[in-house]
Each structure stands twice: as C-alpha cells, then as structure tokens.
mmCIF file of C-alpha atoms and ligand atoms in Angstrom:
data_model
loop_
_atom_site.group_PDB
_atom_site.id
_atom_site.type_symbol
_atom_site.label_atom_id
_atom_site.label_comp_id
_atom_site.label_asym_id
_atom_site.label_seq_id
_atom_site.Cartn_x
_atom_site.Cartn_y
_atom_site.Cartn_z
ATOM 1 C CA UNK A 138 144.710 -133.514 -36.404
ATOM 2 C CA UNK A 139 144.113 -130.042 -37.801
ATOM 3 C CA UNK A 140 142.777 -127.176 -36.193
ATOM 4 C CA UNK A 141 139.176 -128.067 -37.104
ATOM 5 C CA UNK A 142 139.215 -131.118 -35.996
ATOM 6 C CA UNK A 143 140.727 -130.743 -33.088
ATOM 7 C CA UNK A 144 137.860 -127.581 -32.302
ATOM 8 C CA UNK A 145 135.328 -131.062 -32.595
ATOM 9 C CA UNK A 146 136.596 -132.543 -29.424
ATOM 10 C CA UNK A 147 137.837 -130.517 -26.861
ATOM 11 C CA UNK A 148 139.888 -132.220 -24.082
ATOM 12 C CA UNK A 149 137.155 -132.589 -20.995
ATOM 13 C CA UNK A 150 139.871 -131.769 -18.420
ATOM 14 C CA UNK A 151 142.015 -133.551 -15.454
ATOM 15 C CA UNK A 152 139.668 -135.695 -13.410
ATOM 16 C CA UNK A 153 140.001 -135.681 -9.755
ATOM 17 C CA UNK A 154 141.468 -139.543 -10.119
ATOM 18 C CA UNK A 155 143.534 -138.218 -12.304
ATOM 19 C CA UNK A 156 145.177 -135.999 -10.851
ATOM 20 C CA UNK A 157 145.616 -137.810 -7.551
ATOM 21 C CA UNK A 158 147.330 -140.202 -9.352
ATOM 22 C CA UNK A 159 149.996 -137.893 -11.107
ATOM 23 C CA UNK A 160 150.803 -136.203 -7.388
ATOM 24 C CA UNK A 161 150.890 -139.459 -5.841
ATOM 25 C CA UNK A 162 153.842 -140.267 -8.221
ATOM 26 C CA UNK A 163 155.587 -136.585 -6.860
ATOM 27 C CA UNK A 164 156.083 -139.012 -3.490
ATOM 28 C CA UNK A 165 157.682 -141.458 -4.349
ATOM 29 C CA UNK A 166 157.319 -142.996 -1.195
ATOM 30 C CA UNK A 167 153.308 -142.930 -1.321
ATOM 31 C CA UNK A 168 151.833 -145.844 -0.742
ATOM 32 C CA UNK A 169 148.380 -145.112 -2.226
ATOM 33 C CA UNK A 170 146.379 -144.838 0.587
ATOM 34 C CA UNK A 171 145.912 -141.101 0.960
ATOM 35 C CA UNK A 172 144.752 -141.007 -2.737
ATOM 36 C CA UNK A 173 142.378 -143.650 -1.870
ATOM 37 C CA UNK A 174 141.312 -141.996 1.034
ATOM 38 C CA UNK A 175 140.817 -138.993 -0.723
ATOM 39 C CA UNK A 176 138.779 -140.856 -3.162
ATOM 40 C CA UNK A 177 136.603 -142.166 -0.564
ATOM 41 C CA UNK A 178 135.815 -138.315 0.249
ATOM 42 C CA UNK A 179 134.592 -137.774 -3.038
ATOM 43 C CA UNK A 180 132.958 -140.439 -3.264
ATOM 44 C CA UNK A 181 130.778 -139.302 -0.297
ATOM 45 C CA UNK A 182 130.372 -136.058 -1.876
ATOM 46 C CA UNK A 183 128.920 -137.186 -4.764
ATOM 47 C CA UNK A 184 126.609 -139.013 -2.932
ATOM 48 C CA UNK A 185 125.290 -136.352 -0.430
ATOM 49 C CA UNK A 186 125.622 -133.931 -3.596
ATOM 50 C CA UNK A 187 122.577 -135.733 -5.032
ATOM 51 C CA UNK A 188 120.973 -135.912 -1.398
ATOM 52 C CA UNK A 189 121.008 -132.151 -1.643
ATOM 53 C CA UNK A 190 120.010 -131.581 -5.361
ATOM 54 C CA UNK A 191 116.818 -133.785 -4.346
ATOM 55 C CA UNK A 192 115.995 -131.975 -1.099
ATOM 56 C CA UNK A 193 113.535 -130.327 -2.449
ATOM 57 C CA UNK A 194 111.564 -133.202 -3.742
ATOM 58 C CA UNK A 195 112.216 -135.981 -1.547
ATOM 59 C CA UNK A 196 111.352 -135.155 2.485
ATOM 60 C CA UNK A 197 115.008 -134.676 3.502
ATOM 61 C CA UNK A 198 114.636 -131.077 4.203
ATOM 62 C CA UNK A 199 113.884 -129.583 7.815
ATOM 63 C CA UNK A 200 114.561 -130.690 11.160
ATOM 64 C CA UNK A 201 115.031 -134.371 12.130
ATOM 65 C CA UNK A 202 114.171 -133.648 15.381
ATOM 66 C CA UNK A 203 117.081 -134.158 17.462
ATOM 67 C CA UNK A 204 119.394 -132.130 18.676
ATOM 68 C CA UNK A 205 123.696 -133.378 18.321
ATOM 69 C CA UNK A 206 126.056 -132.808 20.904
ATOM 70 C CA UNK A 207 126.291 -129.320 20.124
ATOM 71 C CA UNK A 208 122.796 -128.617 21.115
ATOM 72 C CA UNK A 209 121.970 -127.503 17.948
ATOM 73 C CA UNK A 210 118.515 -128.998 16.023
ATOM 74 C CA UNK A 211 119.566 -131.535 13.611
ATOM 75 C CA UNK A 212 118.396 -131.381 9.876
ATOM 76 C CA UNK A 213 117.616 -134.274 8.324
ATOM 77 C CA UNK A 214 120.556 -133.986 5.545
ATOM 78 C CA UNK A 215 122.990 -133.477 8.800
ATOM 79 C CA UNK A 216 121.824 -136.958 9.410
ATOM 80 C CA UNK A 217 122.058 -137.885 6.029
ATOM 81 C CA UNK A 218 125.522 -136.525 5.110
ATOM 82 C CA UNK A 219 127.272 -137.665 8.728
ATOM 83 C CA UNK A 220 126.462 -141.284 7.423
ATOM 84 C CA UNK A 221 127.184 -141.286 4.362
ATOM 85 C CA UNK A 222 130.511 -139.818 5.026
ATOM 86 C CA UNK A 223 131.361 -142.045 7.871
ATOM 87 C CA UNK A 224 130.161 -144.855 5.907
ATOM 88 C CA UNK A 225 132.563 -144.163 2.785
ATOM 89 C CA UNK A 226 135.469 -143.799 5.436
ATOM 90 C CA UNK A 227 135.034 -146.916 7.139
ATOM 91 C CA UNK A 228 133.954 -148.954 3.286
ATOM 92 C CA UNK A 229 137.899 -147.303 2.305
ATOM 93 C CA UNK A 230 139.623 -149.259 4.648
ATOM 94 C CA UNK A 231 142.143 -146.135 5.431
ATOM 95 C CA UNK A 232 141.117 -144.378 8.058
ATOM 96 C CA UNK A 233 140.562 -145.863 11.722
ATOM 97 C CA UNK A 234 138.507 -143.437 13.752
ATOM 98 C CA UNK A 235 136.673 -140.369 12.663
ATOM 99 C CA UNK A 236 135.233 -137.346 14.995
ATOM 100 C CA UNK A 237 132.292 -135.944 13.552
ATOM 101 C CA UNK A 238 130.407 -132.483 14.272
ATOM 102 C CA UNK A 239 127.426 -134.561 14.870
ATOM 103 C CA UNK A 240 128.637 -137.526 16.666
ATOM 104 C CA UNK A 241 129.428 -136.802 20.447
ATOM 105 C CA UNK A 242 132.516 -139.506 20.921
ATOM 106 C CA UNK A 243 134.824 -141.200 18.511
ATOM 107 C CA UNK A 244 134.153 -143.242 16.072
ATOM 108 C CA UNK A 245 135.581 -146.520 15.456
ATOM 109 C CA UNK A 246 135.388 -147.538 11.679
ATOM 110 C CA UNK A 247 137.164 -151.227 13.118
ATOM 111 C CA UNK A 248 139.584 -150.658 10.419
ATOM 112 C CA UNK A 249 142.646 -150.570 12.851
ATOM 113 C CA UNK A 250 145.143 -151.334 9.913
ATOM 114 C CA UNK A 251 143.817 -147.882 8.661
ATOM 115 C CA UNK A 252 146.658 -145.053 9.217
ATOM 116 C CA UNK A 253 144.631 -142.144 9.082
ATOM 117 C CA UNK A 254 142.373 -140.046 11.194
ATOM 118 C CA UNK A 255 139.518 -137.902 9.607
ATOM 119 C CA UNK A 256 137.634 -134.422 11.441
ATOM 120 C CA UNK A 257 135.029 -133.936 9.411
ATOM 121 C CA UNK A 258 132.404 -131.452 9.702
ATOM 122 C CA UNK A 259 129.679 -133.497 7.377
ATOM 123 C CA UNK A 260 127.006 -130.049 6.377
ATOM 124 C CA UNK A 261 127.711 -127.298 7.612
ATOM 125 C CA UNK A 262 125.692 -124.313 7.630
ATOM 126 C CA UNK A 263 122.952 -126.649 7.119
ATOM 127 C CA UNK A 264 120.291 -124.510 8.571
ATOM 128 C CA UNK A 265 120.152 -122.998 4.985
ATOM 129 C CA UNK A 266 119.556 -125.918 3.127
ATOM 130 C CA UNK A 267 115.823 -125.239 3.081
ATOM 131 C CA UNK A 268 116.477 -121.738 1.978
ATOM 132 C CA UNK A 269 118.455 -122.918 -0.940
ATOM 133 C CA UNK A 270 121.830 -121.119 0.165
ATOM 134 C CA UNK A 271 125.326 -122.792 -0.639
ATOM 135 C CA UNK A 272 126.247 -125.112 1.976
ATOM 136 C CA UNK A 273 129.175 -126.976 2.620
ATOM 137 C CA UNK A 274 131.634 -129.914 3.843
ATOM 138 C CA UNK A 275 135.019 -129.183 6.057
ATOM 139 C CA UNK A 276 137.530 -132.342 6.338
ATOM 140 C CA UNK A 277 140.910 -132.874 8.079
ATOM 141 C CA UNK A 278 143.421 -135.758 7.865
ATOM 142 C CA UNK A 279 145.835 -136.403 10.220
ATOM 143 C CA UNK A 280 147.520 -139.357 10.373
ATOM 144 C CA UNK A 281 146.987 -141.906 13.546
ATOM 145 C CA UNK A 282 150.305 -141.557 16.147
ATOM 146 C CA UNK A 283 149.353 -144.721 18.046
ATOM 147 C CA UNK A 284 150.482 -148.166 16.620
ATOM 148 C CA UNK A 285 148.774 -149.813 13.543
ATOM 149 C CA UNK A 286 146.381 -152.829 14.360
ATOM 150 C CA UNK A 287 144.515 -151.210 17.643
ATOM 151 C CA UNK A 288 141.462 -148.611 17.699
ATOM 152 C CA UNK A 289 142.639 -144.936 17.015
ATOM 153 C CA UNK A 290 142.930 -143.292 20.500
ATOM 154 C CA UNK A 291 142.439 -139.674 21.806
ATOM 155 C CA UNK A 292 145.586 -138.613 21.016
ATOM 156 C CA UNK A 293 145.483 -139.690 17.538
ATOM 157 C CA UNK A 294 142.233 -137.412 17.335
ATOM 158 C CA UNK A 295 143.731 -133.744 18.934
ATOM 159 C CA UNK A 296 146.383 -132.971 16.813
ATOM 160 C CA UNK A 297 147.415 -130.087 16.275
ATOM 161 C CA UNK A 298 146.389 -128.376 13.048
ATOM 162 C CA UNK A 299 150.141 -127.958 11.676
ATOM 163 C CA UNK A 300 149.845 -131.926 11.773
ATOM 164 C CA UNK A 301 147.109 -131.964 9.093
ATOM 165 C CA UNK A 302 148.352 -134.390 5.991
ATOM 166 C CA UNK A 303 145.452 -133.335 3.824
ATOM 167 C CA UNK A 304 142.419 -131.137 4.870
ATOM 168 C CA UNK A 305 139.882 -129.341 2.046
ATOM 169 C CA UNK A 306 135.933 -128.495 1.698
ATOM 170 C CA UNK A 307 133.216 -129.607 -0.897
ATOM 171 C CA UNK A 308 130.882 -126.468 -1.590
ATOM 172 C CA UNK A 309 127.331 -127.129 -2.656
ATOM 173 C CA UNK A 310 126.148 -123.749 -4.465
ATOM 174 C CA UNK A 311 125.510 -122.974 -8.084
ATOM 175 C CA UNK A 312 127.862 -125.648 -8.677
ATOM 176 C CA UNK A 313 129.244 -127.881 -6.081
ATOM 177 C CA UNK A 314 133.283 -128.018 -5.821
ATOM 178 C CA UNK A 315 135.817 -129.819 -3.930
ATOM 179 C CA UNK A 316 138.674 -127.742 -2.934
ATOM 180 C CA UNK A 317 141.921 -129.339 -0.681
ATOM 181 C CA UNK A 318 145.399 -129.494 -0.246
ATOM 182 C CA UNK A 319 148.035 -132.397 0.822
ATOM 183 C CA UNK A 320 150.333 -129.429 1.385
ATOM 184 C CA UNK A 321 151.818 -128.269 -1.978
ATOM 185 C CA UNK A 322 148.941 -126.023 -2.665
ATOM 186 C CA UNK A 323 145.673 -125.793 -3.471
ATOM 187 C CA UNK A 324 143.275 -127.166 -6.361
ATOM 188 C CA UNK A 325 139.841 -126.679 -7.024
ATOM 189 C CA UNK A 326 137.449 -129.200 -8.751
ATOM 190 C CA UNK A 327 134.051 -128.825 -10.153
ATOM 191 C CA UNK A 328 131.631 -131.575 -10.122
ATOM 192 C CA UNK A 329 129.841 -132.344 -13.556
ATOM 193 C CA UNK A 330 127.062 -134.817 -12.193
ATOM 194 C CA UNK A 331 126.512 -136.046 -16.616
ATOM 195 C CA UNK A 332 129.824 -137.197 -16.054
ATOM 196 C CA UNK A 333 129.936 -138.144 -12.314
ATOM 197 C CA UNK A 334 133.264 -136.792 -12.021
ATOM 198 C CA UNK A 335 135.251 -133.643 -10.492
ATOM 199 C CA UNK A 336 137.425 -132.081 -12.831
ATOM 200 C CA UNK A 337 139.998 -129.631 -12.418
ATOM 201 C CA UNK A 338 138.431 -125.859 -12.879
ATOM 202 C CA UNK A 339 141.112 -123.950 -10.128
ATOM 203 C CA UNK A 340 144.849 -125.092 -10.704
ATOM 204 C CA UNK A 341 146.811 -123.875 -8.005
ATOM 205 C CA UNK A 342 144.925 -121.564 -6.308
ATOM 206 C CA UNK A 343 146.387 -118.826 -4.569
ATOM 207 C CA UNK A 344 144.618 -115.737 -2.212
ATOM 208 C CA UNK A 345 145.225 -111.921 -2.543
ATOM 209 C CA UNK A 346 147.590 -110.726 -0.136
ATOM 210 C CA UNK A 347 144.789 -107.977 0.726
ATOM 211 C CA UNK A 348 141.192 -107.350 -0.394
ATOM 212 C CA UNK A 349 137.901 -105.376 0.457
ATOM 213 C CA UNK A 350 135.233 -107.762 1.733
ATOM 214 C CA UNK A 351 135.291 -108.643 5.328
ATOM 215 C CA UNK A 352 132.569 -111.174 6.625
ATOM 216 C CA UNK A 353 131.268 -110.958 10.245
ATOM 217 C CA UNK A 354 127.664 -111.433 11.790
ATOM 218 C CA UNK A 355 127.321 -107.535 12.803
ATOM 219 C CA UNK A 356 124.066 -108.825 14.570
ATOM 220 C CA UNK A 357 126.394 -109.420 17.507
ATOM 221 C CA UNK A 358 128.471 -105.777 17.541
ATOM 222 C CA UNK A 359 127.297 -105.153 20.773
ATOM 223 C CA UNK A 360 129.468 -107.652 22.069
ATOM 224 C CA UNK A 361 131.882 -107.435 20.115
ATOM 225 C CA UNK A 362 135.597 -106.652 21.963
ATOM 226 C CA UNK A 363 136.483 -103.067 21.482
ATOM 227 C CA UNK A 364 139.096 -104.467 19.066
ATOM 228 C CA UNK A 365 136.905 -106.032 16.845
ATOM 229 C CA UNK A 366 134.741 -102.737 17.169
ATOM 230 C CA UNK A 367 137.651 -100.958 15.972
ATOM 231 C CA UNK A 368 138.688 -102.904 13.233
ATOM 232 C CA UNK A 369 134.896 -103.353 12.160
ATOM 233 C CA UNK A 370 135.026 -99.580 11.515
ATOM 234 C CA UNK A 371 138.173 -99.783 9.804
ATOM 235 C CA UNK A 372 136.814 -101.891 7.299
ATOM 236 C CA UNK A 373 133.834 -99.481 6.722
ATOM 237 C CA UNK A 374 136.393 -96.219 6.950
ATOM 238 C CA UNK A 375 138.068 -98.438 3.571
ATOM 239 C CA UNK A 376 134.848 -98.576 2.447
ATOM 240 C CA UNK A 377 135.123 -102.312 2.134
ATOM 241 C CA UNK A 378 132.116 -104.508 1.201
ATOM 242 C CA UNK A 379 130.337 -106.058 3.533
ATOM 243 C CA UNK A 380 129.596 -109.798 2.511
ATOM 244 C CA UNK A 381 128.241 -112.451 4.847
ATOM 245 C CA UNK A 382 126.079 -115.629 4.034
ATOM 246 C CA UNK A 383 125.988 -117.576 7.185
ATOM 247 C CA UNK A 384 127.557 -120.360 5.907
ATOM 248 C CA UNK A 385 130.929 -120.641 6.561
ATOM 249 C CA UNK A 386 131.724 -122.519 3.279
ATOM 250 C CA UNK A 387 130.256 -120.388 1.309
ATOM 251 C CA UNK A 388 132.208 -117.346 2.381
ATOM 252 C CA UNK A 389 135.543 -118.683 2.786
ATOM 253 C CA UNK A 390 135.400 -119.934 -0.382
ATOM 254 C CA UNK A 391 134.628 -116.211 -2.067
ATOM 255 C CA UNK A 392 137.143 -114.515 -0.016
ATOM 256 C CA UNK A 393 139.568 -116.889 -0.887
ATOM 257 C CA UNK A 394 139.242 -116.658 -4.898
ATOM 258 C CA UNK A 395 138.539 -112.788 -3.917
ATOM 259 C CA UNK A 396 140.234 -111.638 -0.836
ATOM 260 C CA UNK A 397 139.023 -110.456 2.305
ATOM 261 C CA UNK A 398 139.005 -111.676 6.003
ATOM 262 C CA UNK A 399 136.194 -113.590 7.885
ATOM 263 C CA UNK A 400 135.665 -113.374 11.234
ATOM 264 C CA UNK A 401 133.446 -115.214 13.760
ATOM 265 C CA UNK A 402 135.209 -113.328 17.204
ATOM 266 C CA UNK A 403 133.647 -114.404 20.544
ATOM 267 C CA UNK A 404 130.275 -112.855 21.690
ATOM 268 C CA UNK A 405 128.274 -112.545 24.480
ATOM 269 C CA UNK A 406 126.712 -115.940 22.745
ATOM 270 C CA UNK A 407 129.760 -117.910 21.872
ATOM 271 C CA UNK A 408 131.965 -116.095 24.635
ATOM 272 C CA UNK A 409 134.977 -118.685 22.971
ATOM 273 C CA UNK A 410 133.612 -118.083 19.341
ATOM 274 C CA UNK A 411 131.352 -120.563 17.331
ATOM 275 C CA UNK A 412 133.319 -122.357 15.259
ATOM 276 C CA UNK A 413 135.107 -125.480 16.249
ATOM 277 C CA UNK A 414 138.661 -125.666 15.688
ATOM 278 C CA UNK A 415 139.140 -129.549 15.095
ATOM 279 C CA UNK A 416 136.473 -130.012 12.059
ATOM 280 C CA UNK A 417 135.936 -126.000 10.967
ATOM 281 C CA UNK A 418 138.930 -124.246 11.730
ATOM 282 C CA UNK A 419 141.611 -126.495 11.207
ATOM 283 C CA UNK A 420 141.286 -127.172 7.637
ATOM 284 C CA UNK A 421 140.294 -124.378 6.173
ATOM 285 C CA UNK A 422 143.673 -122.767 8.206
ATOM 286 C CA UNK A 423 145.405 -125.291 6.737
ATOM 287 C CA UNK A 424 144.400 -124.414 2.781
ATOM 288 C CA UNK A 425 144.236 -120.343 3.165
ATOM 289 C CA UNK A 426 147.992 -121.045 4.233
ATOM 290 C CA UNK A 427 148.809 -123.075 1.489
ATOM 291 C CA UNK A 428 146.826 -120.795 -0.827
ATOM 292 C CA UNK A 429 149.354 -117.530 0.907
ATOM 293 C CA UNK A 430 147.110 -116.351 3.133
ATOM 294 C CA UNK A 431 146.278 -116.423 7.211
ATOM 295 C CA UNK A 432 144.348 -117.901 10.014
ATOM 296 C CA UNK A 433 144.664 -116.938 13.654
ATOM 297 C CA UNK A 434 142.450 -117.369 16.800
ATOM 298 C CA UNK A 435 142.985 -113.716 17.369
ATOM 299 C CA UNK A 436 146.332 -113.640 19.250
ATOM 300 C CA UNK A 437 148.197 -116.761 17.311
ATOM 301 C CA UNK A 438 149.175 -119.190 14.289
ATOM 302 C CA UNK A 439 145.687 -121.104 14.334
ATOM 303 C CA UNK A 440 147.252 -123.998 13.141
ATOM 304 C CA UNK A 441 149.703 -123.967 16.241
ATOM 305 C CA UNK A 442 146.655 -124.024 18.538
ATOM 306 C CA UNK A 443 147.056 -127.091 21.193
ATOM 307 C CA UNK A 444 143.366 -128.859 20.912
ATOM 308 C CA UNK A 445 141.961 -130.088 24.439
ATOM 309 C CA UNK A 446 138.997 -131.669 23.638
ATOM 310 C CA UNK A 447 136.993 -133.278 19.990
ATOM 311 C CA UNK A 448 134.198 -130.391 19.999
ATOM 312 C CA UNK A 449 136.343 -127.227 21.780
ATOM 313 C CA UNK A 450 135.308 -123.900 19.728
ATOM 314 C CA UNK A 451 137.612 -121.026 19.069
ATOM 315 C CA UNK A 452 137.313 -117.348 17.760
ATOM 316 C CA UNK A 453 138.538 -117.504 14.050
ATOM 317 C CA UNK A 454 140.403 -114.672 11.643
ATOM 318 C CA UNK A 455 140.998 -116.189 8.166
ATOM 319 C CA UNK A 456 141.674 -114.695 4.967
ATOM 320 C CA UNK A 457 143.834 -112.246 3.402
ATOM 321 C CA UNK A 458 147.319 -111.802 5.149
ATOM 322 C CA UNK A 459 147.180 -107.981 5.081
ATOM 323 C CA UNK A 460 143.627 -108.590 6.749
ATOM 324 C CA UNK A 461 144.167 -111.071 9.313
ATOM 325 C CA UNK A 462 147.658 -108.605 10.462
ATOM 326 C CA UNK A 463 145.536 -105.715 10.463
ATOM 327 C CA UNK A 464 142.648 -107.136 12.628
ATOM 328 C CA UNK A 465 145.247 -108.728 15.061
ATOM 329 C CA UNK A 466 146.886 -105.384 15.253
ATOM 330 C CA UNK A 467 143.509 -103.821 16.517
ATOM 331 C CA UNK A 468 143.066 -106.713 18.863
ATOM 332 C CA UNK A 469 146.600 -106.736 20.339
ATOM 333 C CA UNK A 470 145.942 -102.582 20.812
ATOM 334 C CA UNK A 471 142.775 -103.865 23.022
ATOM 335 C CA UNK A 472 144.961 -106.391 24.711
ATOM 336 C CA UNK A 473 147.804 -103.574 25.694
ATOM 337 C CA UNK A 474 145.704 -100.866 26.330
ATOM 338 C CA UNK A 475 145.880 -99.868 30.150
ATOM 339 C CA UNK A 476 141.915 -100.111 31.361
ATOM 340 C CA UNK A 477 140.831 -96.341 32.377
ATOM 341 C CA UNK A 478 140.407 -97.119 35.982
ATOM 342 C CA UNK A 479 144.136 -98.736 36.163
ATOM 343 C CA UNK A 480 145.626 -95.015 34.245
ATOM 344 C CA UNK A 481 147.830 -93.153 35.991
HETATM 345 P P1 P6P B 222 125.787 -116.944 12.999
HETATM 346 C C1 P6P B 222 126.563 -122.258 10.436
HETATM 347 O O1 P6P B 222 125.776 -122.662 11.533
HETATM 348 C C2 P6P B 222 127.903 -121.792 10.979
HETATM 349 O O2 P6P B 222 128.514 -122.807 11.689
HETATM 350 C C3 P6P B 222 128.776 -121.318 9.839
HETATM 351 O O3 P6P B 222 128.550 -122.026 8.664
HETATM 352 C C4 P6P B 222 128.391 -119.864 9.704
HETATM 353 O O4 P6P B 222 129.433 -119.069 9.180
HETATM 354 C C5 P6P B 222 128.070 -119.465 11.141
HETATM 355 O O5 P6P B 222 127.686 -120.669 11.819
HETATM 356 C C6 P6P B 222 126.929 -118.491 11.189
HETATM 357 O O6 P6P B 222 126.704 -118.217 12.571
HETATM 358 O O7 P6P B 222 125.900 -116.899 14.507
HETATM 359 O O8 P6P B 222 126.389 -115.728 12.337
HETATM 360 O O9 P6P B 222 124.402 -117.265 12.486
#
C-alpha cells in the first residue's frame, strides 16, 4: 500500500480486548479469567459511562435520599453505578464476593467457583456529578484465599494491598478513561462511545520522580498536624501550584501524568483521614507504584498496611516519590520532636 493510501485508513488503535488478550499470553499459565474479569469491569463502565453522559437529561442527578454506611447522602448515580457494577461482577462468573463503598456487609455474587475478590469504590466523588466535575471509579482484585466452591469469607476480603492481582480507576471527565495495572505497569485507555470500545491512548505510563502541584483541602489547615503545616508551606516556599478538585479521581489522575503529591492527612473531621484504604487507597497505591511513584499512610508502605475492617479509613500521601519522602520527612520531624513542656 503506498503512502497515500495508507494516509486513507489510519490504524484505530489496540482495543482494550485486545490488549488483554496479548498480556494474557505473557502468562502462560493464565487461565483467562482475570481478562474476563477485567472485561466485566469495562463492561460496567461503559454502562454507568452513559448513566453519567445522560444525567443531565434523565432524573438521575441529586440525592436519592438515603444515606450508605458511611453516613454520607447517597446520589442517585451512587445507586446506579454500585448496581451496575455488582451486577456485571456477579453476570462474569469470576469473582465471588465484592465489598462495596456503598454496601455495608459483603456481598455474595453465589458464584463460589469464582477465584477472585473485587473492592470497588463504584462513584466516587459523586457529590460533583451535578456540578459537572470529573468523577470517578476505584477497583481492587485480590484473589479469594479460602477454598473454591464456598462463599468468599472475611479474610478473603482484608488483604493486604501488596496482595492486589489487578487494581485501576475509570475517570469520567472530558473524556472518560480506564487506567489499571495487573502488575507490569500501567496503561491508559480512552473510551470512544461511536465505537463502544477503550483503546489504548497511555502505553506504559510512568510518574515524575518529583513535580510542583500538591493537592490538599487547605479548608482544614487548622487542623492540620504541625507536619503537614510544615510541609504545606514548603510546597508554597517552592512556589508549587496548588491544584485540588475534590474528587479524588480526578486529581490522582493529573498528578500522575504530571507529578505532584495528594494528600488527604487526618483532621479534626476525619481524625483517621477520609479516604478508605480497602476501595480508595489500595488501588490507586498499587498503580502510582507500578507507574514509579509512592503511597504511604504517613509513617509507612501503604500497601503494607494490615486492613481490620471492609470500611476502615486512613490518612493518604500518594504521588511523586520525591514528594511523598519529603512530606514523610516533615511528618517524622513532628513525630521526633520532643513536645515543649517535656524539653529539658
Ligand atoms: P473534602 C469525595 O467525597 C472524596 O471521597 C474524594 O473524591 C475527594 O478527594 C475527597 O473526598 C474530598 O473531600 O473533605 O476535601 O471535600
């Protein structure tokens, strides 16, 4: 085909399927269900994708009037997306239980062949969804420990984050992406909806080692530790940018093509932080490291942190390594320094 000609038809890309397929065949041992069960994800986010599109037309926007275990109001497309996730996990066939930001207990899909165990934060930062700000989804896979053929247990649900087999987010903003890792890096897609597929847009992506944006709700200074204080002011003595959305998604995913750190530290609100570690933290720990950068709870290796219970919250550094070393170093300063009234 000459030049021309070939200019006529550009290639459209790697579809998500695609792809899948050709790393399933770098394990030889795979057995297929993890790229299903990644499929199934999409699939899902496809769906609530076009919930989301419509909210605006169709009355899916607002509250739906209840609150979920965390208290918090529910929006309607919480509601939506927590089913329609659920329902495409238990439809695969691959994964046996599921905890869910807005589901109080386990739940059983009744697939007990299925080997794997899904955290899944369904929409979060879904108070902005009427204000037309990027919102997002946050997924971990573990698989189960307890034996094939029964219900997935407790156990099977707190792992710890190192144990993560997959784990990635779909971002719906100016165009809605699915970003994860199975542990040999990182790979964005972008959704074209005339197509109904994901294709490949972000091969291999990788985070600065440093950067200039940090992301923290300053609202909440006041109670910020006097190590966060400190490193706060750092950030402004570098004359770093100041970038925070609200929506966790949203700003991960910037400082991650971009660099920077995020922080959500405890507060005189969330005295252990906001953000849960199972179906927030977790996962997007699990990419930044894949992608070369950090994630700590402050004092150690987030992904090393030993979960006690489905909804537990924890304070969360993540970004750039340079960042997250610097901000510990400020916070480990706070934790040596010798309180005025103990001096000599
Ligand atoms: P604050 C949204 O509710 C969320 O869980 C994250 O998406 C977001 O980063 C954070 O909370 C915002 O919390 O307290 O700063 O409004």
């Amino acid at each position: 085909m000459d030049h021309h000609q070939d200019r006529l038809a550009l290639p459209v890309g790697t579809t998500l399927d695609r792809f899948i397929m050709r790393k399933q065949e770098d394990f030889p041992y795979a057995t297929g269900e993890l790229s299903q069960l990644l499929r199934d994800i999409a699939l899902a986010a496809k769906i609530v994708n076009r919930e989301i599109n419509r909210s605006g037309l169709i009355d899916v926007t607002g509250a739906y009037g209840q609150q979920n275990v965390q208290g918090e109001e529910q929006q309607k497309l919480d509601v939506i997306a927590n089913i329609r996730f659920i329902r495409a996990l238990r439809n695969g066939g691959e994964v046996c239980t599921v905890i869910s930001e807005e589901e109080e207990d386990m739940i059983q899909t009744g697939k007990n062949q299925g080997k794997y165990v899904v955290a899944i934060d369904p929409l979060d930062g879904s108070s902005n969804i009427d204000v037309n700000v990027s919102i997002g989804t946050i997924f971990s896979i573990y698989r189960r420990q307890s034996p094939i053929g029964q219900e997935g247990t407790q156990e099977d649900c707190l792992q710890k984050g190192v144990h993560q087999v997959a784990a990635g987010y779909i971002i719906y903003g100016s165009s809605t992406m699915l970003v994860y890792t199975t542990g040999a890096g990182v790979n964005g897609f972008t959704y074209e909806a005339s197509l109904g597929e994901f294709f490949l847009s972000h091969p291999n992506i990788t985070t600065p080692q440093s950067g200039s944006i940090y992301s923290i709700n300053e609202g909440s200074a006041n109670s910020f530790s006097e190590g966060v204080k400190q490193f706060v002011q750092y950030c402004k003595d570098q004359n770093f940018s100041a970038r925070y959305i609200g929506s966790l998604v949203a700003d991960f995913h910037r400082n991650l093509l971009k660099g920077g750190i995020y922080i959500y530290p405890a507060t005189a609100k969330s005295p252990k932080g906001k953000l849960r570690l199972m179906y927030e933290c977790n996962a997007l720990a699990f990419i930044v490291e894949q992608a070369g950068g950090k994630a700590s709870n402050g004092t150690k290796r987030l992904l090393e942190m030993e979960p006690t219970s489905l909804h537990e919250r924890c304070p969360f550094y993540i970004g750039s390594t340079d960042l997250v070393d610097k901000a510990e170093e400020f916070l480990t300063k706070e934790s040596s320094a010798v309180p005025v009234d103990e001096q000599a």
